Coordinates of C-alpha atoms in Angstrom, one line a residue:
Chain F
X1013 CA -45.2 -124.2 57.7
X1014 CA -42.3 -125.9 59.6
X1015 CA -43.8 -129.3 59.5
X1016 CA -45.2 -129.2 55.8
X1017 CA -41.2 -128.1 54.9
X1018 CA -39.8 -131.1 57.6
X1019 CA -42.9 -133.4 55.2
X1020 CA -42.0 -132.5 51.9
X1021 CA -38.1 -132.8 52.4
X1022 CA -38.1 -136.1 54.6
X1023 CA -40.8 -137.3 52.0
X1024 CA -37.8 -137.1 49.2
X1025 CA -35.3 -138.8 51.2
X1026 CA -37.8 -141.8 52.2
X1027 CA -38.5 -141.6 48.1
X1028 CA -34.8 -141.2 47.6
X1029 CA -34.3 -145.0 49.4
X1030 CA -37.3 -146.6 47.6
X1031 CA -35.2 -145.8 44.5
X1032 CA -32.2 -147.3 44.8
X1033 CA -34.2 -149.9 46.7
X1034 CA -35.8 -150.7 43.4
X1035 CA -38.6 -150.4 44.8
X1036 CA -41.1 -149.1 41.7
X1037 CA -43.2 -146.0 41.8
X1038 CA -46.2 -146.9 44.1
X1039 CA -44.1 -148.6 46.7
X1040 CA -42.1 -145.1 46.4
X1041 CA -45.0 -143.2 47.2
X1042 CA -45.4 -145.3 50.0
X1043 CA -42.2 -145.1 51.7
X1044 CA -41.8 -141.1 51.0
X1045 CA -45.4 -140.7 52.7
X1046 CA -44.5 -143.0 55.8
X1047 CA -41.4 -141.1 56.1
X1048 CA -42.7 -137.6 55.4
X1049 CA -46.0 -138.2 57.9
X1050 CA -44.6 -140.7 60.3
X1051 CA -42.6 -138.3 62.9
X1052 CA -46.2 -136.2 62.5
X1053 CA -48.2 -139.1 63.1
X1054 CA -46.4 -140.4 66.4
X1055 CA -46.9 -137.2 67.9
X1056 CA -50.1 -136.9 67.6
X1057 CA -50.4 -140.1 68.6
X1058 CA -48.3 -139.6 71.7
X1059 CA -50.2 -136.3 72.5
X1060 CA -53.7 -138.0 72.0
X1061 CA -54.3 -136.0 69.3
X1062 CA -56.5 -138.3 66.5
X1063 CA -56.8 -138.8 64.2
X1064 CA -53.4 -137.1 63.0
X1065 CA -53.5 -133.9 61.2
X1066 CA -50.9 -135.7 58.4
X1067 CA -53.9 -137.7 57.6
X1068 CA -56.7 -135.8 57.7
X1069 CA -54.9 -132.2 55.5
X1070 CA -54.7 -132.3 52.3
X1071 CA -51.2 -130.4 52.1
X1072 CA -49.5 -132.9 53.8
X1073 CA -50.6 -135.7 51.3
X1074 CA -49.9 -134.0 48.4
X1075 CA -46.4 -132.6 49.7
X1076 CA -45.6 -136.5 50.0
X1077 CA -46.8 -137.5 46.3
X1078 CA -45.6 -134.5 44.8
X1079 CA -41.9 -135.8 46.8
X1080 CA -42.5 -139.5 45.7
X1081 CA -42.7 -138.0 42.1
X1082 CA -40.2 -136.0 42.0
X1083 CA -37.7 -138.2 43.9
X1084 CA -38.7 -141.0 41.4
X1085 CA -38.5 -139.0 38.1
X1086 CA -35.4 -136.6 38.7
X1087 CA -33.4 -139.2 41.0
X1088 CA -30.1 -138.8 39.1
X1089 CA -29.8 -135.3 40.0
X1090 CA -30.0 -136.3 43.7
X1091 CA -27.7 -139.5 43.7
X1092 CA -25.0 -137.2 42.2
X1093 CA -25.6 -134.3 44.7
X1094 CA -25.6 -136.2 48.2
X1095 CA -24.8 -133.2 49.6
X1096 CA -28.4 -132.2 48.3
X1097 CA -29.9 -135.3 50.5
X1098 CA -27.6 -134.7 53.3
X1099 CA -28.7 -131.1 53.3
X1100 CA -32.3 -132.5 53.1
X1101 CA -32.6 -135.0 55.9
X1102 CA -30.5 -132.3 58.0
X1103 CA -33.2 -130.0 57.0
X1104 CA -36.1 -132.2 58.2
X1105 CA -34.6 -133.2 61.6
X1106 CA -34.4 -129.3 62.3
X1107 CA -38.0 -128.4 60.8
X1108 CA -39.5 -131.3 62.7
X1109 CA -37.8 -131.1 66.1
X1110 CA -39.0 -127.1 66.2
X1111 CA -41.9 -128.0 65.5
X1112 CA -42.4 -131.2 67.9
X1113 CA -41.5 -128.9 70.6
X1114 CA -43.8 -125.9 69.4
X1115 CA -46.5 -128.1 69.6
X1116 CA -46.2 -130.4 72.4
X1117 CA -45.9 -127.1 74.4
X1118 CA -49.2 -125.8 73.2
X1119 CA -50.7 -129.2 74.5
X1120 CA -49.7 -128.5 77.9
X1121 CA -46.5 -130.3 77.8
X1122 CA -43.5 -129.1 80.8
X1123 CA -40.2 -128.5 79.2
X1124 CA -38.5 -131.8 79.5
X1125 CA -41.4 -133.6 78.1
X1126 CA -42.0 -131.4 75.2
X1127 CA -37.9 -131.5 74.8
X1128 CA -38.8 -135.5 74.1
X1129 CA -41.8 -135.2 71.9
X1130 CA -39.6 -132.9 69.5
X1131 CA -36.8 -135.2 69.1
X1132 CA -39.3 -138.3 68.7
X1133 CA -40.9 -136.3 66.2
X1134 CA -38.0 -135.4 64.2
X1135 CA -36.4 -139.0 64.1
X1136 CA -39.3 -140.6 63.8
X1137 CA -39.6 -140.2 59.9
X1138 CA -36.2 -141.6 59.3
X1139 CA -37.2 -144.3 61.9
X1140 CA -40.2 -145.5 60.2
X1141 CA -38.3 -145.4 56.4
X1142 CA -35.6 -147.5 57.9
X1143 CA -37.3 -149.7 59.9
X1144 CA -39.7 -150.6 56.9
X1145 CA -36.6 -150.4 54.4
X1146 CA -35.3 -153.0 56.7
X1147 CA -32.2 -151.0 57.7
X1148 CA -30.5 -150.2 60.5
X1149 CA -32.3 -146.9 61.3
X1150 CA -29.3 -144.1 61.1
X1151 CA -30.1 -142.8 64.7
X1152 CA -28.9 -145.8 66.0
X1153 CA -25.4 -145.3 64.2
X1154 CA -25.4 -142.5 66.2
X1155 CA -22.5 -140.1 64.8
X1156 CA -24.6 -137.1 65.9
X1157 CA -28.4 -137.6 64.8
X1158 CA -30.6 -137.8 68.3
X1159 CA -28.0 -135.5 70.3
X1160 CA -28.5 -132.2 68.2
X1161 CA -32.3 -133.3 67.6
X1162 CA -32.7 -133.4 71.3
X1163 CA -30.5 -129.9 72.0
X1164 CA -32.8 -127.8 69.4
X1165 CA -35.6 -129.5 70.9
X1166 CA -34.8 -128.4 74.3
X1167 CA -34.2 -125.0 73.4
X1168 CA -37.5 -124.2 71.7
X1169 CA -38.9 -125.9 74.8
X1170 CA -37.1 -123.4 76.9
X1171 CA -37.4 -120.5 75.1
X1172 CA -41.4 -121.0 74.3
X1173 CA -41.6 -121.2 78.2
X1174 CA -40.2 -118.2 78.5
X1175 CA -42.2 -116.3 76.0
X1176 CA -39.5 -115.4 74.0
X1177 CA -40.4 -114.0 70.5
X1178 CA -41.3 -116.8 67.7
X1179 CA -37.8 -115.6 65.7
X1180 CA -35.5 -116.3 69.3
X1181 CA -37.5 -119.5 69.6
X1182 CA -37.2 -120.9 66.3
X1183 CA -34.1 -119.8 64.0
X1184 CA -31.3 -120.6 67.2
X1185 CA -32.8 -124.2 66.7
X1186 CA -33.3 -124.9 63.6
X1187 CA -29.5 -123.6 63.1
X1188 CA -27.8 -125.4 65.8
X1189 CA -29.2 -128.5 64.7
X1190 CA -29.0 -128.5 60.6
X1191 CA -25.4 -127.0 61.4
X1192 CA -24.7 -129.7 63.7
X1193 CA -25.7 -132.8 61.9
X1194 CA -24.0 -131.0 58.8
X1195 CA -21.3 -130.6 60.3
X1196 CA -20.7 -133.8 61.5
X1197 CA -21.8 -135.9 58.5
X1198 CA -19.1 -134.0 56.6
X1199 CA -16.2 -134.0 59.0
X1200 CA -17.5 -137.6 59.4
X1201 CA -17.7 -137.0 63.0
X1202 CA -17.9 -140.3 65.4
X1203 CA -18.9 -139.6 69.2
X1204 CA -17.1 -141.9 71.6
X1205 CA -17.4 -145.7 70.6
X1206 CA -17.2 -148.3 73.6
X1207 CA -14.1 -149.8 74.3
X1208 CA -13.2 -153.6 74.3
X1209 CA -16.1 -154.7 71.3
X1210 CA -15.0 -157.2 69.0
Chain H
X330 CA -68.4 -159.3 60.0
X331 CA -65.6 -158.3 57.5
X332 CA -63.0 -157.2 59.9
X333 CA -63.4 -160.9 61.7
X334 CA -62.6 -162.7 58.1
X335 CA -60.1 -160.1 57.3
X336 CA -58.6 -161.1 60.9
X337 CA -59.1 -164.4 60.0
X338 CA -57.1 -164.8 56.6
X339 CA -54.4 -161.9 57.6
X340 CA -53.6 -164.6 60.6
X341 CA -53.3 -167.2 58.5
X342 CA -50.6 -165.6 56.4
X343 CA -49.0 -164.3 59.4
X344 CA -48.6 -167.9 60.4
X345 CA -47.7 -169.4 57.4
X346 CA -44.8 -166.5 57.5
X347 CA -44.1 -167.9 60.8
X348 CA -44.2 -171.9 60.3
X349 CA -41.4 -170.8 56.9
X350 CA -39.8 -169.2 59.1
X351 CA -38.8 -172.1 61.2
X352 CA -40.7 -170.3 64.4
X353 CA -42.4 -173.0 66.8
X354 CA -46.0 -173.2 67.5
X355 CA -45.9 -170.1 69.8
X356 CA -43.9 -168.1 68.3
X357 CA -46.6 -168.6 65.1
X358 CA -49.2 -167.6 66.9
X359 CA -47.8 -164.5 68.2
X360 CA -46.9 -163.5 64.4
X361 CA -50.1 -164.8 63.6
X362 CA -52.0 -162.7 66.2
X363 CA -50.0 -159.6 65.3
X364 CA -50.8 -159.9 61.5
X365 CA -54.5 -160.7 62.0
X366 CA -54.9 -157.9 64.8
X367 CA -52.3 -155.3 63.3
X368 CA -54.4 -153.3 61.0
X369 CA -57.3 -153.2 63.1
X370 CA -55.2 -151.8 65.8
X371 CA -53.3 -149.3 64.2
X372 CA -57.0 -148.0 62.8
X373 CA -58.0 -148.2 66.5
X374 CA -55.3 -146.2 67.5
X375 CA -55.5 -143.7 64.8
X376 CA -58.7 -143.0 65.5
X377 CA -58.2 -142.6 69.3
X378 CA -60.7 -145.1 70.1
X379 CA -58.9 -147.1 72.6
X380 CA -58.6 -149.9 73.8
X381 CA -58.9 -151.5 70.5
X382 CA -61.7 -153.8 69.9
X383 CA -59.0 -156.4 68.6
X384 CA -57.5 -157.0 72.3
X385 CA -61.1 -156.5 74.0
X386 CA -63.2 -158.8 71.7
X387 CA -63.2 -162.5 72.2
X388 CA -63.9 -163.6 68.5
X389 CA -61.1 -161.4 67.3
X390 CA -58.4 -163.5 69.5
X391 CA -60.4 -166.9 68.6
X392 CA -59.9 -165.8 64.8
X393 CA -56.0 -165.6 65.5
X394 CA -55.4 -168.3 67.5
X395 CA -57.4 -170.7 65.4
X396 CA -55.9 -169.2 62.0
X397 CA -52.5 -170.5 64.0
X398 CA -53.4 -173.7 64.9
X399 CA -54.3 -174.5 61.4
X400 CA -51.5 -173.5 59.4
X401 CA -49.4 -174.6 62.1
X402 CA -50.7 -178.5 61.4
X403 CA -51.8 -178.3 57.9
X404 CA -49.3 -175.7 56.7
X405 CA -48.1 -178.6 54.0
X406 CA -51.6 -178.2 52.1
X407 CA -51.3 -174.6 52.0
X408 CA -47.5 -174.3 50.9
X409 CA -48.4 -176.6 48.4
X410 CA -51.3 -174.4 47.1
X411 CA -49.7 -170.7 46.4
X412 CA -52.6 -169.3 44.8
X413 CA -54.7 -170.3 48.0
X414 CA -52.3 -168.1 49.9
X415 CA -52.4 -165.1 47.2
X416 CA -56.0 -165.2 47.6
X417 CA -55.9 -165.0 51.3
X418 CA -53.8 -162.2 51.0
X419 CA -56.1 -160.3 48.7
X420 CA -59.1 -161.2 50.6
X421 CA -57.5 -160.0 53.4
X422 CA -56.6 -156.7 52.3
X423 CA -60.0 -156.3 50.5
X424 CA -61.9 -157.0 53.7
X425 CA -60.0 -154.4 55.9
X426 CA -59.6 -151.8 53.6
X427 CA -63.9 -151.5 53.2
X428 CA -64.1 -152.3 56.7
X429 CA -61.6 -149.5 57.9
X430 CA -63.1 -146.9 55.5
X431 CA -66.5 -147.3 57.1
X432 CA -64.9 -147.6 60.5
X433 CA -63.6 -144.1 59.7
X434 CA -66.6 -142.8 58.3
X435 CA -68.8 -143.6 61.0
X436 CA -66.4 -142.0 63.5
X437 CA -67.2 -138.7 61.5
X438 CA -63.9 -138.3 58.9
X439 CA -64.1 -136.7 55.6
X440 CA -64.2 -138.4 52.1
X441 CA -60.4 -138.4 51.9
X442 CA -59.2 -139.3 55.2
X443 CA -61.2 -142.3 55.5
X444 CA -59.9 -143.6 52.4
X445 CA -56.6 -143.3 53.6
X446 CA -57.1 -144.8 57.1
X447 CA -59.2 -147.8 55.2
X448 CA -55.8 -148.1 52.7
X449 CA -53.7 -148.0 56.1
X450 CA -56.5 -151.1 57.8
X451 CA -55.9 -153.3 54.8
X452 CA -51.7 -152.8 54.6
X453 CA -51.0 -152.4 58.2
X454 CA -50.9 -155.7 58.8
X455 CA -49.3 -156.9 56.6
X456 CA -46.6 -154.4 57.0
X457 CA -46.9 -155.7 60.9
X458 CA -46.0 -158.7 59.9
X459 CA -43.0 -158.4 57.3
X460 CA -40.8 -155.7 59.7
X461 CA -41.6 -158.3 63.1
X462 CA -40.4 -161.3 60.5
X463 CA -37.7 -158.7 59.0
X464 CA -38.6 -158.8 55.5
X465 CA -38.7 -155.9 53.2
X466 CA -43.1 -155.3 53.5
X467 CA -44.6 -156.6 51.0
X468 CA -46.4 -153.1 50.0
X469 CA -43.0 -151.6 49.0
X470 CA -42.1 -154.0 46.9
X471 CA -45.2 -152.2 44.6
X472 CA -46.8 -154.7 42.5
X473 CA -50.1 -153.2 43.3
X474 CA -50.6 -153.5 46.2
X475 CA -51.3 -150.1 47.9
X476 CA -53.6 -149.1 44.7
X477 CA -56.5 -151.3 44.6
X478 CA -56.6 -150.9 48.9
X479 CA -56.6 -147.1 48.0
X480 CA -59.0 -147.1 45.0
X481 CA -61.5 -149.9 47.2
X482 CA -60.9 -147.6 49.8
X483 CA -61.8 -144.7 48.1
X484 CA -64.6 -146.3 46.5
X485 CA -65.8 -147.2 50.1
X486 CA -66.4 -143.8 51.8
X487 CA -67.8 -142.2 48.5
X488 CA -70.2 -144.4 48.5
X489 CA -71.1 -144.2 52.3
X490 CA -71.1 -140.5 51.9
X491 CA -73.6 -140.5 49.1
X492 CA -75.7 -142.6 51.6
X493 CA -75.6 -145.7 49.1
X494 CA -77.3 -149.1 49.9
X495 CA -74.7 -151.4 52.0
X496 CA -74.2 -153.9 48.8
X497 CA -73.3 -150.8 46.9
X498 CA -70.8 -149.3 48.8
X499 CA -69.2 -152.6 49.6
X500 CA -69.6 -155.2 47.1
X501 CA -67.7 -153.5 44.2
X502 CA -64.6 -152.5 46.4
X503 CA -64.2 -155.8 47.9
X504 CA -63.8 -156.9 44.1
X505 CA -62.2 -154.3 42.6
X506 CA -59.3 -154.8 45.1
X507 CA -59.3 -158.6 45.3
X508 CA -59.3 -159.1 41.7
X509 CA -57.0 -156.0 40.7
X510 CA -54.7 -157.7 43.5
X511 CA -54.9 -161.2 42.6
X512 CA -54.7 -160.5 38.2
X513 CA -51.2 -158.5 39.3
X514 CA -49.5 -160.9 41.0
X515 CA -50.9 -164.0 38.8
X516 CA -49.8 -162.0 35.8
X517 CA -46.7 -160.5 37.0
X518 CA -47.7 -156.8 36.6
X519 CA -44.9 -154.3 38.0
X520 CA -45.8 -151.4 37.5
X521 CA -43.4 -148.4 36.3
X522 CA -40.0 -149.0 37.5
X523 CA -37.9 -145.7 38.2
X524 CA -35.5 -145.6 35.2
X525 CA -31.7 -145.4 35.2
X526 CA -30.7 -147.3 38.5
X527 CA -28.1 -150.0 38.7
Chain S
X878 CA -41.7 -149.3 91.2
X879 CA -42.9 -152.7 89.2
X880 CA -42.5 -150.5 86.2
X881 CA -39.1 -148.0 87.1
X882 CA -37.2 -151.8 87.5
X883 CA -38.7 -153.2 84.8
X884 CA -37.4 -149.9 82.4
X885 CA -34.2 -150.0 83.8
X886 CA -33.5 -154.1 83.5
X887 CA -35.2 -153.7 79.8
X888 CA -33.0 -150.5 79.0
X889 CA -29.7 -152.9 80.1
X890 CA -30.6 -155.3 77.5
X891 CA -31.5 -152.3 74.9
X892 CA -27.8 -150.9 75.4
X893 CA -25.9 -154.2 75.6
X894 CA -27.5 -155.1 72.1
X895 CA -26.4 -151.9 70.7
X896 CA -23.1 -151.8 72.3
X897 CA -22.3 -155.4 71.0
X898 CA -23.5 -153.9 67.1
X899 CA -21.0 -151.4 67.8
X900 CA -23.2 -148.1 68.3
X901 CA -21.9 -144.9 69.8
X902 CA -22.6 -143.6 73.1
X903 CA -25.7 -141.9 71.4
X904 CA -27.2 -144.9 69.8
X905 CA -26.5 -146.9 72.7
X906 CA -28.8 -144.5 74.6
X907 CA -31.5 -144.1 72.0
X908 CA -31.6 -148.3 71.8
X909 CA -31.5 -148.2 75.9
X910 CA -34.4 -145.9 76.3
X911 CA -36.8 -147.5 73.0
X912 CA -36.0 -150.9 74.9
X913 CA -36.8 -149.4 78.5
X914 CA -39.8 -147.2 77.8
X915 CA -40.7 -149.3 74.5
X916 CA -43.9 -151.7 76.6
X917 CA -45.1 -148.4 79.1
X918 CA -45.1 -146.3 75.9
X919 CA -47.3 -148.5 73.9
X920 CA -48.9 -150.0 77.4
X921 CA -50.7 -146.2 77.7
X922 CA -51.1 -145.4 73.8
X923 CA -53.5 -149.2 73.7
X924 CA -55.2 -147.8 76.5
X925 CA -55.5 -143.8 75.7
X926 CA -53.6 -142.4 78.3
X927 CA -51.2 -140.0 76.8
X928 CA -48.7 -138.7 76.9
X929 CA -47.1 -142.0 78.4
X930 CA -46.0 -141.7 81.5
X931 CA -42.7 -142.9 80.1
X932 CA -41.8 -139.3 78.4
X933 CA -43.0 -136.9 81.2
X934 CA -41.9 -138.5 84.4
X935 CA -38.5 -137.6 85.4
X936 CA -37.4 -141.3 87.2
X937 CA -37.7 -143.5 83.8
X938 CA -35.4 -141.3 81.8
X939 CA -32.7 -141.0 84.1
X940 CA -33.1 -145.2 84.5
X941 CA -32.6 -145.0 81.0
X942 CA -29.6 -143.0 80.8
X943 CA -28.2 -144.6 83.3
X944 CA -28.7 -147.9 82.1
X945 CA -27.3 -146.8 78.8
X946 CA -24.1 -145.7 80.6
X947 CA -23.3 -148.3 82.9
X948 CA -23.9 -151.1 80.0
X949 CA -21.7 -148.4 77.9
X950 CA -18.8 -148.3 80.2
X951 CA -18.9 -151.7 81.6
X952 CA -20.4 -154.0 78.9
X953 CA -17.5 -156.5 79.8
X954 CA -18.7 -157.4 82.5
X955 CA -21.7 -158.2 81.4
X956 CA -21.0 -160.3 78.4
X957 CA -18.7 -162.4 80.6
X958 CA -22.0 -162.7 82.5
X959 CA -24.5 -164.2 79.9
X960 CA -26.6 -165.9 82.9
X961 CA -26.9 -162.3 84.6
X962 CA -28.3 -161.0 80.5
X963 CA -30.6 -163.4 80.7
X964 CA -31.5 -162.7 84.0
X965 CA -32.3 -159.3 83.7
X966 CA -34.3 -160.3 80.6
X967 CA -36.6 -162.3 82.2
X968 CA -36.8 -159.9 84.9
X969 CA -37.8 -157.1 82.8
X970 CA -40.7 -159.9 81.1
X971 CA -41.8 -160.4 84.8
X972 CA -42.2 -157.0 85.8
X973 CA -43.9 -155.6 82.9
X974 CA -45.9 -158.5 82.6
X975 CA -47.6 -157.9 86.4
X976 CA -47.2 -153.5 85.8
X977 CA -49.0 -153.5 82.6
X978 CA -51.9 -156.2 83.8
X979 CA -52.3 -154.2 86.5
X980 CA -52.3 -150.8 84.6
X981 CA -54.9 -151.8 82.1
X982 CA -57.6 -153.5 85.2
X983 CA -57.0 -149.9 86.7
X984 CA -58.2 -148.4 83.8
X985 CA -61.4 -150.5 83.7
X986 CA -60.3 -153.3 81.6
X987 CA -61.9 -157.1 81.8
X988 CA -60.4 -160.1 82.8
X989 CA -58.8 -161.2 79.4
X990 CA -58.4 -157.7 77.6
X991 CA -56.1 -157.0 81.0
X992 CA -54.4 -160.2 80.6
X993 CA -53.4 -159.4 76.6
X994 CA -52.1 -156.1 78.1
X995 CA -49.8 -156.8 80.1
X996 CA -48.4 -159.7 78.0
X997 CA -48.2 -157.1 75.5
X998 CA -46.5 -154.9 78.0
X999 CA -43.4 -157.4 79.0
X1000 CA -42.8 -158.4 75.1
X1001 CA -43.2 -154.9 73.6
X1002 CA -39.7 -153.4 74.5
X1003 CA -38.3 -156.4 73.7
X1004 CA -40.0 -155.9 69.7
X1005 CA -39.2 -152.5 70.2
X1006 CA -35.1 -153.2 70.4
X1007 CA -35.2 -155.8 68.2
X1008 CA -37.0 -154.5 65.5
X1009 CA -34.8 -151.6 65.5
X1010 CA -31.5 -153.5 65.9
X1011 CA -33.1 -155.3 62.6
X1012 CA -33.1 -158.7 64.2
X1013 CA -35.7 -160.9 64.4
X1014 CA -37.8 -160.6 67.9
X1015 CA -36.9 -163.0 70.0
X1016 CA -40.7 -163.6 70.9
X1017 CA -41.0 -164.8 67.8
X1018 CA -38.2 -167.3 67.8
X1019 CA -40.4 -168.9 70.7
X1020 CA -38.9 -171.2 73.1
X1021 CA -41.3 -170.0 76.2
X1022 CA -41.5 -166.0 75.9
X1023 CA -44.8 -165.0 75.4
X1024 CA -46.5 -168.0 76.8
X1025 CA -44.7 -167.1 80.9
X1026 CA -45.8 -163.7 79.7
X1027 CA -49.3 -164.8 79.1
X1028 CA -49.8 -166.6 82.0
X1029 CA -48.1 -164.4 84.2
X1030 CA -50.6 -161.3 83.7
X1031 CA -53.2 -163.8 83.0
X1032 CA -52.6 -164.6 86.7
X1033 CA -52.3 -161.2 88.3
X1034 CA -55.1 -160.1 86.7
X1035 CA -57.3 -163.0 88.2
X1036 CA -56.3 -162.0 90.9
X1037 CA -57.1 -158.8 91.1
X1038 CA -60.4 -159.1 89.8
X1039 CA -60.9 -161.1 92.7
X1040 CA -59.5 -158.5 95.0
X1041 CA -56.7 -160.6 96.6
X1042 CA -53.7 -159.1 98.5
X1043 CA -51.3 -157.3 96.5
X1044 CA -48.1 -160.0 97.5
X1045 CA -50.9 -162.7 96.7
X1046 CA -51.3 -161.2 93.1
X1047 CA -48.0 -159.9 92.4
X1048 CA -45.4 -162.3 94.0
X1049 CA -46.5 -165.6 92.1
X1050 CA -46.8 -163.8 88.5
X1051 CA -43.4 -162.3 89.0
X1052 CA -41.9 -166.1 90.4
X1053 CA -43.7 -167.7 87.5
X1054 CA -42.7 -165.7 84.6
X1055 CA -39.2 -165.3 85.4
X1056 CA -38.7 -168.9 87.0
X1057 CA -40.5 -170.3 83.9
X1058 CA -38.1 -168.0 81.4
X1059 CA -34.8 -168.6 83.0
X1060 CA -35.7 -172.5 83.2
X1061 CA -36.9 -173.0 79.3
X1062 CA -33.6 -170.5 78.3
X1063 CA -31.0 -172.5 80.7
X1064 CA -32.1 -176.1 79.7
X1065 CA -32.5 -175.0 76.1
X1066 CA -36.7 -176.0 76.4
X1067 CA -38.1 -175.6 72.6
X1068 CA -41.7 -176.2 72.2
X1069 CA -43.6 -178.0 69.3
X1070 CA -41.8 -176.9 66.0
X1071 CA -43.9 -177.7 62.8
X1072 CA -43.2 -180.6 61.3
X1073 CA -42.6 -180.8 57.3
X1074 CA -40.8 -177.2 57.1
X1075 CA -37.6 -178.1 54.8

């Protein structure tokens, strides 16, 4: 369930930047599936686990399509609210990080490792749509997107090591990092810039 | 037989990309090679069967490097002749697409998924290709372009699963999505735009 | 330790880029480690052996971080020091070059499929930072990158195949790819461009 939610709402912000990209409907079903299936696909990839379940369920296809068509029919709606998309892509880095964790663990992953493979997993959507958008991807402009990834990550790690009950595992992550990234988007947070650049 | 034509024409685009680009002869054949190679590759990978035949197989590396030595020289002919270029394209992405749905088939996936990974064959390499020469991929700008790879695609593994003859299942993708392909970009054909974007 | 140096020299290069586009701390570390484990991560995923080395072993994270920091806190000193950029550059080429030619014969490859590997190997975290950082990949713009690469793996695995002493097959790959880099970048060397491009 946690990675068909991180699919469908990462789908609509990959559909969300074919829109104002012009891009027209089938190139916006393209993007929002590359988005919503690409942090699923690198893990599997990275875990040997082929070919990827994104591909091969049909949820996960039709969670994309059914994003790419809402995203492209009812995009007004979202271009006024960007607290909606923020809200959104917040939502997906959580969903997706848990869930990288949860199941790099089950394939025999140690903590650190498994800590990794959820944060790759959670910015790898965003990756992918930017890096085929030909953008900057928005990790890279840091203000808080791989730090809180990486902390929830970690802490599902941890706590699935320690046995703790699914709720302790999951809800502490997701919260910290949507609440996080949230948080910082809207206070406009900026983590320490280096000194002396032109 | 297809994937070493598809290789073939995908490197020549590749290079042509390259030799507009103002790259010098190596730098064309690596974007060549990458192009030509890409989709098979990223099926390869998908599909766990590693290492990829593209980087273990003589004629695959032939195709690329010859495909970069010729538009390198005779690029003039080929810039001059756009509709020679198109229809490399579309041959291209016809070839791969049938080729990576049987691919997929034969390594024992369902109706659906093979579709999809022969849709990823035929646009992965050109997608290889545009984010390496950082242009906006080609199959977002929409135009048809991931249709017909999905419908030949589709068309491919149905027909493989019903056991059809080999002409059968091949023949009418391969036209379906070279002449769907080569009809929308001849006559312009965009399909839906997303209204009520500035 | 081929590979450890090789991450770390790469990862320098990965945070200097981002620290001269003006990323955080945080971006300059996610650009640091995609740059530094970029060619191991896709070195093990051609050849099947995943999870890469790169996310579960302790030492190539921490060169990453602490690449990311020192270029972070004391960029200055390198951008004064373009010669000791490109130094490390080439470097990192060299030693990825030998590691991942030398990786992939261990893993049963031929001759020429080993060769393609480890090229693959020294230019990938270079495409990896680049492609990211939305800049064109310096292999591309040619002037002698992948062709040292080529050669140099090209030689270390001859060698090896021909069961030589390790300094025998590692010593001249390493002297020729970064002698051959640092020559072509110092004296400004361009290969054949194509002729007739406007």
């Amino acid at each position: 369930m946690l990675d068909l939610a991180g699919t469908f709402v990462f789908a609509v912000t990959g559909a969300l930047v074919a829109v104002r990209g012009r891009l027209d409907l089938f190139g916006t079903l393209v993007l929002a599936s590359a988005t919503g299936l690409g942090g699923g696909v690198i893990r599997d990839m990275l875990l040997g686990d082929v070919p990827p379940t994104g591909l091969t369920a049909w949820r996960f296809l039709l969670a994309c399509a059914l994003a790419g068509v809402v995203a492209f029919l009812w995009h007004p709606a979202f271009s006024r609210w960007e607290g909606v998309l923020l809200g959104l892509d917040a939502a997906g880095l959580a969903l997706f990080c848990v869930n990288g964790a949860l199941v790099a663990r089950e394939a025999g992953l140690d903590v650190v490792p498994a800590a990794l493979l959820g944060m790759i997993t959670g910015i790898g959507g965003g990756i992918v749509r930017d890096v085929l958008a030909n953008r900057v991807p928005v990790v890279l402009e840091g203000g808080w997107y791989a730090v809180p990834a990486l902390t929830g990550a970690a802490w599902t790690s941890f706590a699935d090591r320690e046995g703790w009950a699914t709720p302790l595992v999951v809800a502490p992550a997701l919260l910290v990092v949507f609440g996080w990234r949230v948080l910082a988007v809207r206070r406009g947070w900026t983590p320490l810039p280096a000194r002396g650049v032109d």
